[in-house]
Tab-separated table of C-alpha atoms in Angstrom:
chain	number	residue	atom	x	y	z
A	7	MET	CA	-16.515	30.549	7.100
A	8	HIS	CA	-15.513	26.485	6.458
A	9	ASP	CA	-13.299	25.215	4.667
A	10	ALA	CA	-14.215	22.520	2.236
A	11	ALA	CA	-13.289	18.898	2.451
A	12	PRO	CA	-10.202	18.038	0.438
A	13	GLU	CA	-11.029	16.246	-2.359
A	14	VAL	CA	-9.646	13.425	-3.210
A	15	LEU	CA	-7.969	13.101	-6.785
A	16	TYR	CA	-6.631	9.451	-6.786
A	17	VAL	CA	-5.774	6.942	-3.946
A	18	ALA	CA	-3.818	3.464	-4.771
A	19	ARG	CA	-4.684	0.822	-3.093
A	20	PRO	CA	-4.615	-3.134	-3.599
A	21	ALA	CA	-7.010	-3.853	-6.195
A	22	PRO	CA	-10.506	-5.615	-5.030
A	23	TRP	CA	-9.103	-8.999	-6.700
A	24	PHE	CA	-5.880	-8.774	-4.290
A	25	ARG	CA	-8.508	-9.175	-1.025
A	26	ALA	CA	-10.510	-11.812	-2.123
A	27	VAL	CA	-6.719	-13.424	-3.077
A	28	LEU	CA	-6.070	-13.090	-0.156
A	29	LEU	CA	-9.139	-14.700	1.800
A	30	GLY	CA	-9.284	-17.825	-0.834
A	31	PHE	CA	-5.359	-18.302	0.963
A	32	GLY	CA	-5.953	-17.940	4.164
A	33	ALA	CA	-9.575	-19.822	3.598
A	34	LEU	CA	-6.818	-23.065	2.085
A	35	LEU	CA	-4.373	-22.743	5.088
A	36	VAL	CA	-7.198	-23.334	7.633
A	37	ALA	CA	-8.280	-26.122	5.285
A	38	GLY	CA	-4.991	-27.997	5.615
A	39	LEU	CA	-5.367	-26.877	8.799
A	40	THR	CA	-7.861	-28.641	10.213
A	41	ALA	CA	-7.121	-31.476	7.973
A	42	LEU	CA	-3.727	-32.215	9.951
A	43	THR	CA	-5.359	-32.009	12.633
A	44	VAL	CA	-8.014	-33.614	12.019
A	45	ALA	CA	-5.664	-36.980	11.182
A	46	SER	CA	-3.352	-36.335	13.219
A	47	THR	CA	-5.581	-37.107	15.487
A	48	ALA	CA	-7.222	-40.163	14.129
A	49	SER	CA	-3.944	-42.466	14.271
A	50	ASP	CA	-4.244	-44.841	17.419
A	51	ASP	CA	-0.901	-43.856	18.524
A	52	GLY	CA	-0.423	-42.477	21.749
A	53	ALA	CA	-1.501	-38.926	23.663
A	54	PRO	CA	-4.361	-37.932	20.875
A	55	ALA	CA	-5.338	-34.725	22.977
A	56	ILE	CA	-1.657	-33.499	23.358
A	57	ARG	CA	-1.554	-33.460	18.862
A	58	LEU	CA	-4.996	-32.382	18.868
A	59	ALA	CA	-3.424	-29.075	21.343
A	60	MET	CA	-0.465	-28.930	19.261
A	61	CYS	CA	-2.573	-28.600	16.175
A	62	THR	CA	-4.853	-26.146	17.498
A	63	MET	CA	-2.506	-23.603	18.538
A	64	SER	CA	-0.149	-24.111	15.297
A	65	ALA	CA	-3.533	-24.223	13.232
A	66	SER	CA	-4.491	-20.739	15.354
A	67	SER	CA	-0.997	-18.681	15.563
A	68	ALA	CA	-1.014	-19.869	11.729
A	69	ILE	CA	-5.055	-18.195	10.987
A	70	ALA	CA	-3.379	-15.179	13.473
A	71	ILE	CA	-0.280	-14.744	11.237
A	72	ALA	CA	-2.636	-15.166	7.555
A	73	VAL	CA	-5.034	-12.090	9.219
A	74	LEU	CA	-2.398	-9.904	10.487
A	75	VAL	CA	-0.760	-9.929	7.153
A	76	ALA	CA	-3.755	-9.089	5.287
A	77	LEU	CA	-5.048	-6.661	6.939
A	78	LEU	CA	-1.409	-4.459	7.013
A	79	THR	CA	-1.495	-5.558	3.398
A	80	GLN	CA	-4.580	-3.745	2.859
A	81	ARG	CA	-3.325	-0.997	4.831
A	82	LEU	CA	-1.315	0.423	3.280
A	83	ARG	CA	-2.803	3.738	0.726
A	84	PHE	CA	-1.446	6.723	-1.225
A	85	THR	CA	-3.983	9.477	-1.167
A	86	VAL	CA	-3.441	12.525	-3.532
A	87	THR	CA	-6.035	15.519	-2.159
A	88	THR	CA	-6.016	19.190	-3.368
A	89	ALA	CA	-4.410	19.079	0.235
A	90	GLY	CA	-1.790	17.631	0.287
A	91	VAL	CA	-0.746	13.828	-0.334
A	92	VAL	CA	-1.576	11.488	3.029
A	93	LEU	CA	0.670	7.975	3.249
A	94	ARG	CA	-0.530	5.012	4.578
A	95	SER	CA	2.205	2.388	5.437
A	96	PHE	CA	1.443	-0.398	7.261
A	97	VAL	CA	1.537	1.026	10.855
A	98	ARG	CA	1.919	4.971	10.285
A	99	THR	CA	0.075	8.021	8.547
A	100	HIS	CA	1.221	10.842	6.858
A	101	ARG	CA	-0.163	13.693	5.904
A	102	ILE	CA	1.613	16.451	3.949
A	103	GLY	CA	0.398	19.595	2.768
A	104	TRP	CA	1.562	21.061	-0.587
A	105	PRO	CA	3.642	23.586	1.547
A	106	GLN	CA	5.477	20.701	2.764
A	107	ILE	CA	6.423	19.565	-1.044
A	108	ALA	CA	9.420	20.474	-2.444
A	109	VAL	CA	9.720	18.359	-5.427
A	110	VAL	CA	7.852	15.196	-6.579
A	111	ALA	CA	9.466	12.553	-8.192
A	112	VAL	CA	10.245	8.832	-8.532
A	113	ASP	CA	11.942	6.142	-6.959
A	114	THR	CA	14.886	5.236	-9.518
A	115	GLY	CA	16.184	3.690	-6.701
A	116	TRP	CA	16.407	-0.390	-6.801
A	117	SER	CA	14.275	-2.009	-3.941
A	118	GLN	CA	12.127	0.500	-4.520
A	119	ARG	CA	11.995	1.030	-8.495
A	120	GLY	CA	9.176	3.513	-9.540
A	121	GLN	CA	7.288	4.577	-6.863
A	122	THR	CA	6.355	8.151	-6.233
A	123	LEU	CA	8.926	9.878	-4.121
A	124	LEU	CA	8.012	12.538	-1.637
A	125	ALA	CA	11.147	14.943	-2.113
A	126	LEU	CA	9.936	17.524	1.627
A	127	HIS	CA	11.416	21.208	1.453
A	128	ASP	CA	12.760	20.110	4.991
A	129	GLY	CA	14.949	17.276	4.357
A	130	ARG	CA	13.559	13.930	4.317
A	131	ARG	CA	11.972	12.286	1.687
A	132	LEU	CA	8.862	9.647	1.862
A	133	GLY	CA	7.392	7.117	-0.773
A	134	SER	CA	4.939	5.106	-0.357
A	135	PRO	CA	5.137	1.408	-0.969
A	136	ILE	CA	1.939	0.142	-2.713
A	137	THR	CA	2.992	2.906	-5.572
A	138	GLU	CA	6.154	0.976	-6.477
A	139	ALA	CA	6.085	-0.723	-9.982
A	140	ARG	CA	5.796	-4.297	-8.722
A	141	SER	CA	3.361	-2.956	-6.279
A	142	ALA	CA	1.038	-1.998	-9.872
A	143	MET	CA	-0.983	-5.736	-10.523
A	144	ARG	CA	-2.224	-5.275	-6.931
A	145	ARG	CA	-3.443	-2.696	-6.903
A	146	GLY	CA	-5.061	-2.824	-9.972
A	147	GLU	CA	-3.080	-1.274	-13.162
A	148	ARG	CA	-0.985	-2.027	-15.186
A	149	THR	CA	3.179	-2.588	-14.751
A	150	ARG	CA	3.333	-1.527	-18.054
A	151	ASP	CA	2.396	1.885	-17.345
A	152	HIS	CA	5.565	2.112	-15.691
A	153	GLY	CA	7.999	2.265	-18.600
A	154	PRO	CA	9.895	-0.610	-19.886
A	155	ASP	CA	12.014	0.699	-16.734
A	156	LEU	CA	9.802	1.098	-14.716
A	157	MET	CA	10.838	4.346	-13.884
A	158	THR	CA	7.953	6.728	-16.154
A	159	PRO	CA	6.103	8.388	-13.595
A	160	ALA	CA	3.007	6.177	-13.584
A	161	ARG	CA	-1.053	6.978	-12.404
A	162	PRO	CA	0.194	7.519	-8.249
A	163	THR	CA	3.001	9.869	-9.610
A	164	ARG	CA	1.838	11.531	-12.289
A	165	ALA	CA	-1.539	12.451	-10.239
A	166	ALA	CA	0.616	14.007	-7.548
A	167	ILE	CA	2.676	15.771	-9.604
A	168	ASP	CA	-0.257	17.729	-11.656
A	169	ALA	CA	-1.536	17.941	-8.109
A	170	HIS	CA	1.413	19.489	-7.044
A	171	VAL	CA	1.719	22.445	-9.702
A	172	ARG	CA	-1.658	23.434	-9.816
A	173	PHE	CA	-1.020	24.000	-6.057
A	174	LEU	CA	2.087	25.687	-6.796
A	175	ARG	CA	0.281	27.483	-10.187
A	176	GLY	CA	-2.284	28.236	-7.485
A	177	HIS	CA	0.032	29.713	-4.621
A	178	ARG	CA	1.650	32.264	-6.920
A	179	GLY	CA	-0.607	34.046	-8.250
A	180	ARG	CA	-2.026	34.758	-5.253
């Protein structure tokens, strides 16, 4: 008999409005660079083909950078499931089962304040930038949920703590 797929309990990811803002910023960037290209080639003084080529290259590289940033930003995920936690960063994906996790806590560090921190039994400590207090609005939640000092467990941390406690209760009961 096959085990059922893990149930997703909570997902922290960039909100749809954030994606719309990124797309709008990209559209403004493209429009501005296109206007710059047209304006620079419209002047009569010397080598318009070279200026056009340079503007086109700068426009295409700016567009490529904007698309890359938008794609990488959208990749961030913090998923709590009945089997464990999935941390998806800009480059890597960590799948951590509940048996590997010793403690779920709030990161009190200055630069990652409020993020969900997973302390593993092997001594590693893993966090997810999308769960930081400063990312609350980006994921469509309230910054106020992190408390006045930004170190109160907010929705991502509470979801992970609750699921971890359920795992520990079920594991001890066997």
